[in-house]
mmCIF file as Biopython writes it, N, C-alpha, C and O atoms, coordinates in Angstrom:
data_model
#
loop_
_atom_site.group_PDB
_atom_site.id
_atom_site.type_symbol
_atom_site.label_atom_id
_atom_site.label_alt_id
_atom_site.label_comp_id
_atom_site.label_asym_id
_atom_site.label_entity_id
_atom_site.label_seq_id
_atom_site.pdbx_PDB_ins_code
_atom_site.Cartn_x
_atom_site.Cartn_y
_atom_site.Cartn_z
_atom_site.occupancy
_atom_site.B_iso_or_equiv
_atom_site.auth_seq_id
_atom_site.auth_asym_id
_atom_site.pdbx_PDB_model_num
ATOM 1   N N  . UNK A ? 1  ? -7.882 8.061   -11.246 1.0 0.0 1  A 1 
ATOM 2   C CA . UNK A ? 1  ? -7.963 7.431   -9.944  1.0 0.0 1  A 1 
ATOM 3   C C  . UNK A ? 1  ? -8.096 5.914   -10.082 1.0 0.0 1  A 1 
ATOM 4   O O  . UNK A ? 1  ? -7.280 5.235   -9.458  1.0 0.0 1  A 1 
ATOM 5   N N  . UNK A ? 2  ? -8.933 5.356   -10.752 1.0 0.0 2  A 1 
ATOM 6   C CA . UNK A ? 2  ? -8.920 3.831   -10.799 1.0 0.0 2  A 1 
ATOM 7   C C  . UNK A ? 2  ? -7.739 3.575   -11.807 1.0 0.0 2  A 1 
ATOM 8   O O  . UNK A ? 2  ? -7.448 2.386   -11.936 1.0 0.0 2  A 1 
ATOM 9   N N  . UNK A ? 3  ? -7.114 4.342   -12.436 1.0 0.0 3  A 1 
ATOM 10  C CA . UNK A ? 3  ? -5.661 3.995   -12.819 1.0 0.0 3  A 1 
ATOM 11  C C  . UNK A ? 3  ? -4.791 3.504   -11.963 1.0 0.0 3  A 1 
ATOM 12  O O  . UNK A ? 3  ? -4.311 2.371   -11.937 1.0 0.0 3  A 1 
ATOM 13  N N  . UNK A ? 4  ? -4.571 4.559   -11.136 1.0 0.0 4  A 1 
ATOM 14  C CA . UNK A ? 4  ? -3.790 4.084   -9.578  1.0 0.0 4  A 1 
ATOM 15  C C  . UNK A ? 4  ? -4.238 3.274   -8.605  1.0 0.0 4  A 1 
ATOM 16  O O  . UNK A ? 4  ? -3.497 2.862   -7.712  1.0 0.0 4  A 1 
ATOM 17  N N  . UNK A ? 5  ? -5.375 3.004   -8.687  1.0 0.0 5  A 1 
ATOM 18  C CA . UNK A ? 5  ? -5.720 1.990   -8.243  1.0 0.0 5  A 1 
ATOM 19  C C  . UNK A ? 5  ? -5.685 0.454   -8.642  1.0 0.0 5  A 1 
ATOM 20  O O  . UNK A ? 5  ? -5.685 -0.589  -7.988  1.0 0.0 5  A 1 
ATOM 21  N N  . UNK A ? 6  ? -5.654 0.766   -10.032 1.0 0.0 6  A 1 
ATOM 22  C CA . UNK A ? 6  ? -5.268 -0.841  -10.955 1.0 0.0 6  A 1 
ATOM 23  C C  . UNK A ? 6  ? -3.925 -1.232  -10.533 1.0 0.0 6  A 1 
ATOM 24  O O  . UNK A ? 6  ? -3.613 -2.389  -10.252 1.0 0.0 6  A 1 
ATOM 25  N N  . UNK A ? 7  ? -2.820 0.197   -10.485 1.0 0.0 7  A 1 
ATOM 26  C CA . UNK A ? 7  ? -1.630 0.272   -10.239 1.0 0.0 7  A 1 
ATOM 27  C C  . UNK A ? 7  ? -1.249 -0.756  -9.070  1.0 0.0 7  A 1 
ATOM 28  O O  . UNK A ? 7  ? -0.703 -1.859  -9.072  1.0 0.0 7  A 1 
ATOM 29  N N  . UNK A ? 8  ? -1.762 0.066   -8.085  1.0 0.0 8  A 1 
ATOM 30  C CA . UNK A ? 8  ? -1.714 -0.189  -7.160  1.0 0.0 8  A 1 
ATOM 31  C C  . UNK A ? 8  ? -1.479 -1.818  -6.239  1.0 0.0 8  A 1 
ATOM 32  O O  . UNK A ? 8  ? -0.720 -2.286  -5.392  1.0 0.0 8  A 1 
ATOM 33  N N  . UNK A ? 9  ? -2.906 -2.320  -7.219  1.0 0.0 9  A 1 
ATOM 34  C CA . UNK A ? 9  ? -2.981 -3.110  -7.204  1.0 0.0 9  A 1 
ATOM 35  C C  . UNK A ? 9  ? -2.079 -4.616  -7.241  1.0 0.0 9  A 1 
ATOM 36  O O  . UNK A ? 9  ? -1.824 -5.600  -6.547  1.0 0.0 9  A 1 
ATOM 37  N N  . UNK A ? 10 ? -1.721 -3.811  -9.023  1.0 0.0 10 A 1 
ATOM 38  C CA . UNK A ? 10 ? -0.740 -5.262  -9.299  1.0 0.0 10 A 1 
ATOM 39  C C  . UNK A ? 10 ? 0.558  -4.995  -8.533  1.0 0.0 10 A 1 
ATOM 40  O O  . UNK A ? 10 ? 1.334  -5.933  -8.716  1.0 0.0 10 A 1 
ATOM 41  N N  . UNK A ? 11 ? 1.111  -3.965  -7.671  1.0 0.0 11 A 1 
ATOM 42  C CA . UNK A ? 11 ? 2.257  -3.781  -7.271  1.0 0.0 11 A 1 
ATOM 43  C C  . UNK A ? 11 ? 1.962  -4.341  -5.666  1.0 0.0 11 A 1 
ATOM 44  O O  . UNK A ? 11 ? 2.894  -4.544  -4.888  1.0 0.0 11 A 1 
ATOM 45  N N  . UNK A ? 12 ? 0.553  -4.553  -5.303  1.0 0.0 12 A 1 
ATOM 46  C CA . UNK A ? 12 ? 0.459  -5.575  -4.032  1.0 0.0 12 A 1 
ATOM 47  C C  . UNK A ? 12 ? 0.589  -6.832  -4.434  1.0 0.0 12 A 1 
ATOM 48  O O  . UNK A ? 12 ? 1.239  -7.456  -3.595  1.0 0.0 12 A 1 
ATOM 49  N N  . UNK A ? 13 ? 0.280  -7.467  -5.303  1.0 0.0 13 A 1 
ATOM 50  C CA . UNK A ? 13 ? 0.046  -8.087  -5.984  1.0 0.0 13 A 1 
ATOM 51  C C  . UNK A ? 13 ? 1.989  -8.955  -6.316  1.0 0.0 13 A 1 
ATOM 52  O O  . UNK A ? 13 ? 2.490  -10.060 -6.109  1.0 0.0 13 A 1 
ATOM 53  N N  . UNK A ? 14 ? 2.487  -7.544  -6.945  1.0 0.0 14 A 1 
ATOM 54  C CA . UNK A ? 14 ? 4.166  -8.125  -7.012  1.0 0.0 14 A 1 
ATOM 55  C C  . UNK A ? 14 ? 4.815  -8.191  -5.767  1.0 0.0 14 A 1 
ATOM 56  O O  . UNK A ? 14 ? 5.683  -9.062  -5.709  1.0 0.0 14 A 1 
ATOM 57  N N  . UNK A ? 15 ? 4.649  -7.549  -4.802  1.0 0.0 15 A 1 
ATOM 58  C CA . UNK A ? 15 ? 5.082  -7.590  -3.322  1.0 0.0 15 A 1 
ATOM 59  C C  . UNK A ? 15 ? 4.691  -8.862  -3.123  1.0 0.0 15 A 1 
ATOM 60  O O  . UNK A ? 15 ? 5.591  -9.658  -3.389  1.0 0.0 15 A 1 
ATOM 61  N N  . UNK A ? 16 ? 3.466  -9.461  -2.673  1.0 0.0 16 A 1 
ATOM 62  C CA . UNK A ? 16 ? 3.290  -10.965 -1.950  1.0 0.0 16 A 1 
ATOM 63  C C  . UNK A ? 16 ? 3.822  -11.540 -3.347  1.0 0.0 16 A 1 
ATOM 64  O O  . UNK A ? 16 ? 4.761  -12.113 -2.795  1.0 0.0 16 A 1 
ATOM 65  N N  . UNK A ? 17 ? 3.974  -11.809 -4.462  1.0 0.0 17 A 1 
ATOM 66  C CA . UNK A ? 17 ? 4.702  -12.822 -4.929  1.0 0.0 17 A 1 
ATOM 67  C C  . UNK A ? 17 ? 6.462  -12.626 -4.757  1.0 0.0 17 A 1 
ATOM 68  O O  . UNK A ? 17 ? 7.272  -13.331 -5.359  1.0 0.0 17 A 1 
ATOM 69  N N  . UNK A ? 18 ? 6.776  -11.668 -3.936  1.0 0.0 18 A 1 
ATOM 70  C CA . UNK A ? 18 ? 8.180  -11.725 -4.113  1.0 0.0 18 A 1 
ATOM 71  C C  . UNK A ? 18 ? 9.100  -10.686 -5.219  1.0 0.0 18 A 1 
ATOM 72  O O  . UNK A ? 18 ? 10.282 -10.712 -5.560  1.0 0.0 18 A 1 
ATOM 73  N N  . UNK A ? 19 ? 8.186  -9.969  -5.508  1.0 0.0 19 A 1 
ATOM 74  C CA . UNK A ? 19 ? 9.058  -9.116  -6.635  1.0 0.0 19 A 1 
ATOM 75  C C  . UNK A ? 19 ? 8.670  -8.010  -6.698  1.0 0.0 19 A 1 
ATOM 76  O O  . UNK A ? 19 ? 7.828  -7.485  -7.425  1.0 0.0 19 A 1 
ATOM 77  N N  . UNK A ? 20 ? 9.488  -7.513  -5.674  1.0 0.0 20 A 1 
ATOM 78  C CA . UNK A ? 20 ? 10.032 -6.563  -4.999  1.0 0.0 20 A 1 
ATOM 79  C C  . UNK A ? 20 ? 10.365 -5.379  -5.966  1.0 0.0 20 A 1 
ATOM 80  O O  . UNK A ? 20 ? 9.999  -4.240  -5.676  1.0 0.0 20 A 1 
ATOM 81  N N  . UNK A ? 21 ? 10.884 -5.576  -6.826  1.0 0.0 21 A 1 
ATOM 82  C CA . UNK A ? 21 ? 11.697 -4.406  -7.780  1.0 0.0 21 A 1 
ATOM 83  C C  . UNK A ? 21 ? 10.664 -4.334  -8.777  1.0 0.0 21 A 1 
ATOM 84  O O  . UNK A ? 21 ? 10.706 -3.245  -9.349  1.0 0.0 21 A 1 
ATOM 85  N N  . UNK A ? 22 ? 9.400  -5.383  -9.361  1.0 0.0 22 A 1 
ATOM 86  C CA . UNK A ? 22 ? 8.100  -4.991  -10.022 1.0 0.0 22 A 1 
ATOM 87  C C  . UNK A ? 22 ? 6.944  -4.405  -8.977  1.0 0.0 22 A 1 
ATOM 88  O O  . UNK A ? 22 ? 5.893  -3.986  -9.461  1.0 0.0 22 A 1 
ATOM 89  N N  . UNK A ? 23 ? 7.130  -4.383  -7.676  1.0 0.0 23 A 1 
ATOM 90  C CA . UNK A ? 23 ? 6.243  -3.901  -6.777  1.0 0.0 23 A 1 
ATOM 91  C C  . UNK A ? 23 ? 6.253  -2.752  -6.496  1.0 0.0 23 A 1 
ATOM 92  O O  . UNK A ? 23 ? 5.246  -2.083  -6.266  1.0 0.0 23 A 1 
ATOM 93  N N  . UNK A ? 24 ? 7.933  -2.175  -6.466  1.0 0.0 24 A 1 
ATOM 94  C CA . UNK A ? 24 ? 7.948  -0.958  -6.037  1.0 0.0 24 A 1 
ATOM 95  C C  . UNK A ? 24 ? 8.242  0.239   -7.305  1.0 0.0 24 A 1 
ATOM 96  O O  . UNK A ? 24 ? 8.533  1.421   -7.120  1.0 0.0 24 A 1 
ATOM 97  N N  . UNK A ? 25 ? 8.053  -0.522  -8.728  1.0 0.0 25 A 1 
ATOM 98  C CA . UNK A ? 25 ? 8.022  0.229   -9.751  1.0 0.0 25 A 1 
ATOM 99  C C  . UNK A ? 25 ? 6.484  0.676   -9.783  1.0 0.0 25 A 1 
ATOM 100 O O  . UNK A ? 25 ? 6.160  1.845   -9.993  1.0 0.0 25 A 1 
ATOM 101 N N  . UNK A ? 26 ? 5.436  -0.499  -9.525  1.0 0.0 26 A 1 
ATOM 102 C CA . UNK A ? 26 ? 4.382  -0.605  -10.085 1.0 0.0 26 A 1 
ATOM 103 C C  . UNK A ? 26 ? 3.485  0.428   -8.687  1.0 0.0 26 A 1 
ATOM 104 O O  . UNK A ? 26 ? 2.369  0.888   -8.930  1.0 0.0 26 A 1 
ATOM 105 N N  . UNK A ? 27 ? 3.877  0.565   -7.885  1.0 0.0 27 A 1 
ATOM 106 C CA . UNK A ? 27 ? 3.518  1.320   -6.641  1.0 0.0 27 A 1 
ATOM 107 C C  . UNK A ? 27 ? 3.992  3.090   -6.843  1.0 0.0 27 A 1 
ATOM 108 O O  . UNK A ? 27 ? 3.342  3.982   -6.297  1.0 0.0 27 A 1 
ATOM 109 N N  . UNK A ? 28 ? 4.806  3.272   -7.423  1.0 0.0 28 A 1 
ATOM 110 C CA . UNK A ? 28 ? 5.382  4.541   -7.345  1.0 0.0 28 A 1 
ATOM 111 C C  . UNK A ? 28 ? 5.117  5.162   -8.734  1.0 0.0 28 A 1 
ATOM 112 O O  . UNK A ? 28 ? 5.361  6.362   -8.866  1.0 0.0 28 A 1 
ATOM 113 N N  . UNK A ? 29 ? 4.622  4.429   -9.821  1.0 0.0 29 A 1 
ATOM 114 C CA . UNK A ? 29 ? 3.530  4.871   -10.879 1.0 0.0 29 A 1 
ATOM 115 C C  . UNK A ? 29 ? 1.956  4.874   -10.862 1.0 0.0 29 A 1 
ATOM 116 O O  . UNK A ? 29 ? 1.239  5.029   -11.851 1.0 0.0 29 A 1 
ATOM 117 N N  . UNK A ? 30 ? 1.535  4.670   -9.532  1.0 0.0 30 A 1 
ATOM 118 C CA . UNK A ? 30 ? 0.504  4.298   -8.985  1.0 0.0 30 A 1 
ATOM 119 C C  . UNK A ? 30 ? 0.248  5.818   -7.853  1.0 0.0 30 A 1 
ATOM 120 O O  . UNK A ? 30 ? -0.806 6.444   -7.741  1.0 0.0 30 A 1 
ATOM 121 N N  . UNK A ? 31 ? 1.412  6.067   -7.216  1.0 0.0 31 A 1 
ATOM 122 C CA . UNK A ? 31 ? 1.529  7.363   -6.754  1.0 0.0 31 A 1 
ATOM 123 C C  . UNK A ? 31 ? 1.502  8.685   -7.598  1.0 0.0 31 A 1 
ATOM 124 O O  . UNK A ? 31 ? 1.115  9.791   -7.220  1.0 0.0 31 A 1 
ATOM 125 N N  . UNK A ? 32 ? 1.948  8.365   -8.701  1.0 0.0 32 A 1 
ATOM 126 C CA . UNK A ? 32 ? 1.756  9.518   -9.271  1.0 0.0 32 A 1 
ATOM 127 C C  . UNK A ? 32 ? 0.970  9.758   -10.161 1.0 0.0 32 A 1 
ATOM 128 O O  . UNK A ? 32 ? 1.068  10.884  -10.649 1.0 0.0 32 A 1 
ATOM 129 N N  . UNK A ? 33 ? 0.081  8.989   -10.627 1.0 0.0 33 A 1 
ATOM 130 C CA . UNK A ? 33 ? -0.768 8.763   -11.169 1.0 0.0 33 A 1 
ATOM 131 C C  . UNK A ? 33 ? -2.178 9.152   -9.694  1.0 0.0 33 A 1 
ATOM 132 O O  . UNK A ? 33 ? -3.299 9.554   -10.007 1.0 0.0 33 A 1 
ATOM 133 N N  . UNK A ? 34 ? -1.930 9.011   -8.805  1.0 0.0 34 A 1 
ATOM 134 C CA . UNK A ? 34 ? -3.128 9.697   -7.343  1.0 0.0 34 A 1 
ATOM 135 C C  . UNK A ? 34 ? -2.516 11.290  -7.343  1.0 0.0 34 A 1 
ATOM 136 O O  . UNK A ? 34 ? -3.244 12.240  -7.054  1.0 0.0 34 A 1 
ATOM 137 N N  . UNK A ? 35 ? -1.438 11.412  -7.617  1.0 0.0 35 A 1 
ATOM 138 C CA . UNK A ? 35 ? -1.420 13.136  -7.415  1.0 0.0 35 A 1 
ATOM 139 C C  . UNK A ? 35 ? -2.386 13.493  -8.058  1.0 0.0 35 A 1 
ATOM 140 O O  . UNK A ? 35 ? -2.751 13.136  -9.178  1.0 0.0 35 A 1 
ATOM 141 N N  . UNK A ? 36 ? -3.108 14.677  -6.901  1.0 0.0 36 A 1 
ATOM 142 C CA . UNK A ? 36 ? -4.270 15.342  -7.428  1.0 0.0 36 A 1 
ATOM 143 C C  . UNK A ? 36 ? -5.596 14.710  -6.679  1.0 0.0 36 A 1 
ATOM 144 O O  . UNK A ? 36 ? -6.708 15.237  -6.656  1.0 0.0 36 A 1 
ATOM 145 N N  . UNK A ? 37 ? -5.386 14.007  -6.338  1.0 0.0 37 A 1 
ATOM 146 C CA . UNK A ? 37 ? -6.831 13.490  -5.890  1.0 0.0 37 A 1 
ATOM 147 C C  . UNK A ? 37 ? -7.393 13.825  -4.518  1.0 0.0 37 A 1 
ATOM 148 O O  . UNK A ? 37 ? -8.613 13.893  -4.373  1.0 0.0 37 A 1 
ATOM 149 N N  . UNK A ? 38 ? -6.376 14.084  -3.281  1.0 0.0 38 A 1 
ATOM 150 C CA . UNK A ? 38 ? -6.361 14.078  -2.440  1.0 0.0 38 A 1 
ATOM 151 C C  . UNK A ? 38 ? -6.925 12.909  -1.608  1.0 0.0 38 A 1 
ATOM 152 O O  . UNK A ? 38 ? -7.770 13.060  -0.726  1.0 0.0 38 A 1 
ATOM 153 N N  . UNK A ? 39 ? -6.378 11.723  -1.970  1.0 0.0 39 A 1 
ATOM 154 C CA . UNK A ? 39 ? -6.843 10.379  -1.324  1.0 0.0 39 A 1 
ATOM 155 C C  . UNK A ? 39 ? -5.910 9.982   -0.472  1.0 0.0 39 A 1 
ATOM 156 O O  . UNK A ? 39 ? -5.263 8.994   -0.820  1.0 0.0 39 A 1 
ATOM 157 N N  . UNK A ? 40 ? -5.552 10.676  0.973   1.0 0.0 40 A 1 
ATOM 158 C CA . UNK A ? 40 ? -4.664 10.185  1.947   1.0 0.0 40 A 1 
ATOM 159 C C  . UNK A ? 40 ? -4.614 8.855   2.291   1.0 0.0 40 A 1 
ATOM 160 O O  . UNK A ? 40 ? -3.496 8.386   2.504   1.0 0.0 40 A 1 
ATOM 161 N N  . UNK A ? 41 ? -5.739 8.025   2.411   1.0 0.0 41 A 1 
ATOM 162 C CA . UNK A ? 41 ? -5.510 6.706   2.744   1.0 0.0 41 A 1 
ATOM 163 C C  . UNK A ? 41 ? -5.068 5.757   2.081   1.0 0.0 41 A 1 
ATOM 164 O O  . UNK A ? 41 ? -4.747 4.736   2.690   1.0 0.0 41 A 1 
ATOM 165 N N  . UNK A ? 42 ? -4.912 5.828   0.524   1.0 0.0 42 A 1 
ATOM 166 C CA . UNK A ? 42 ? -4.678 5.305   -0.578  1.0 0.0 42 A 1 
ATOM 167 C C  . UNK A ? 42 ? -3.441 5.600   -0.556  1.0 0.0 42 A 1 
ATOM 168 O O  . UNK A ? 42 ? -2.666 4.648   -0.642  1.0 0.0 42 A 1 
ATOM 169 N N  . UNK A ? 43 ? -2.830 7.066   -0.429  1.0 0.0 43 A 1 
ATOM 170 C CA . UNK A ? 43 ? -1.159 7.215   -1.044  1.0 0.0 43 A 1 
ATOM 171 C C  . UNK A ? 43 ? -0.540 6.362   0.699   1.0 0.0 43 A 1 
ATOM 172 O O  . UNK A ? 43 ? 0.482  5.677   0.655   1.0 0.0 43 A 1 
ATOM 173 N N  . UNK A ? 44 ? -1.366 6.559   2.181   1.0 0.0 44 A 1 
ATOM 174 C CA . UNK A ? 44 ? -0.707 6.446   2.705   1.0 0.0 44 A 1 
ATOM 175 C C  . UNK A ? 44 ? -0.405 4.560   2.760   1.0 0.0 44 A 1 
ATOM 176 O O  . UNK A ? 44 ? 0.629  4.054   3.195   1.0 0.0 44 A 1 
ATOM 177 N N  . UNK A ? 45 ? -1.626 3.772   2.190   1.0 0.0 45 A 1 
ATOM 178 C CA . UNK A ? 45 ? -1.288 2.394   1.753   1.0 0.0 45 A 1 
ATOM 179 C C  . UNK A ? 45 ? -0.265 2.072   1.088   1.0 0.0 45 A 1 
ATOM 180 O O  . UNK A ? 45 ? 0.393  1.063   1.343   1.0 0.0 45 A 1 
ATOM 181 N N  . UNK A ? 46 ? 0.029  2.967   0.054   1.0 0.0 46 A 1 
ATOM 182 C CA . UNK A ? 46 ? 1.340  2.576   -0.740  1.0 0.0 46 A 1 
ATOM 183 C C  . UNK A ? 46 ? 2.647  2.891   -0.485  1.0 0.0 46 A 1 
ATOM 184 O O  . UNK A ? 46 ? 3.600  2.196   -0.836  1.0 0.0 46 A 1 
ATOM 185 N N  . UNK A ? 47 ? 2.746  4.369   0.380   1.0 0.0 47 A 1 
ATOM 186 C CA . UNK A ? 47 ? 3.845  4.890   1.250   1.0 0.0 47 A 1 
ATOM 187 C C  . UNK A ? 47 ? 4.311  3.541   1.928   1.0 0.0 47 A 1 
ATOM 188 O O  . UNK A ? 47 ? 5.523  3.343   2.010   1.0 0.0 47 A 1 
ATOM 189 N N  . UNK A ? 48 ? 3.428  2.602   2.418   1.0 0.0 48 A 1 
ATOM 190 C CA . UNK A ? 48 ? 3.897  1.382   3.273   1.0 0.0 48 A 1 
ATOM 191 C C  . UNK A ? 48 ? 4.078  0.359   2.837   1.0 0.0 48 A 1 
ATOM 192 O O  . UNK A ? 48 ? 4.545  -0.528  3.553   1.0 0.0 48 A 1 
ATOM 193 N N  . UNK A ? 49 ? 3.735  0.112   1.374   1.0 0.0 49 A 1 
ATOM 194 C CA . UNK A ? 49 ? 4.353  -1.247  0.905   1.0 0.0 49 A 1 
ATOM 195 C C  . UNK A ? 49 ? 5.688  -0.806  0.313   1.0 0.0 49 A 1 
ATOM 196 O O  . UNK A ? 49 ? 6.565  -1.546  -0.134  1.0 0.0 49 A 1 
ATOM 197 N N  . UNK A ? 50 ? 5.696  0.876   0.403   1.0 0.0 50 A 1 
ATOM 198 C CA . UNK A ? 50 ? 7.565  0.853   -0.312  1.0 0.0 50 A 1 
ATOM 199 C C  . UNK A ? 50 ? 8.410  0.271   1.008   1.0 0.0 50 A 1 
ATOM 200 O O  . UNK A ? 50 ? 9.111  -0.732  1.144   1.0 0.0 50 A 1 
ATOM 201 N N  . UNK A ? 51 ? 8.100  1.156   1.758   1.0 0.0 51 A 1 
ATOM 202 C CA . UNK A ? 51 ? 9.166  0.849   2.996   1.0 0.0 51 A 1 
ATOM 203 C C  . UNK A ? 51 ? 9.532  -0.548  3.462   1.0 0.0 51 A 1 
ATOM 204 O O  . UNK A ? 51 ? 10.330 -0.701  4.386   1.0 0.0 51 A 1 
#
């Protein structure tokens, strides 16, 4: 869980700097790395920086 959350992190992190294609790598290894946890508010944060 604080894996995906580190994840998570730097892929908000690549979004506001503009890099887009390291944001949405670093977000969707961040998702699967939360399977299992059942943390809806967390996967549903990252569901929204893909889109």
């Amino acid at each position: 869980m604080v894996r995906a959350h580190a994840q998570w992190t730097l892929g908000y992190d690549a979004w506001m700097r503009g890099d887009l294609k390291e944001a949405a790598l670093m977000i969707r290894t961040a998702l699967e790395n939360e399977r299992g946890f059942s943390d809806y508010l967390r996967v549903a944060l990252m569901v929204e920086r893909l889109t």
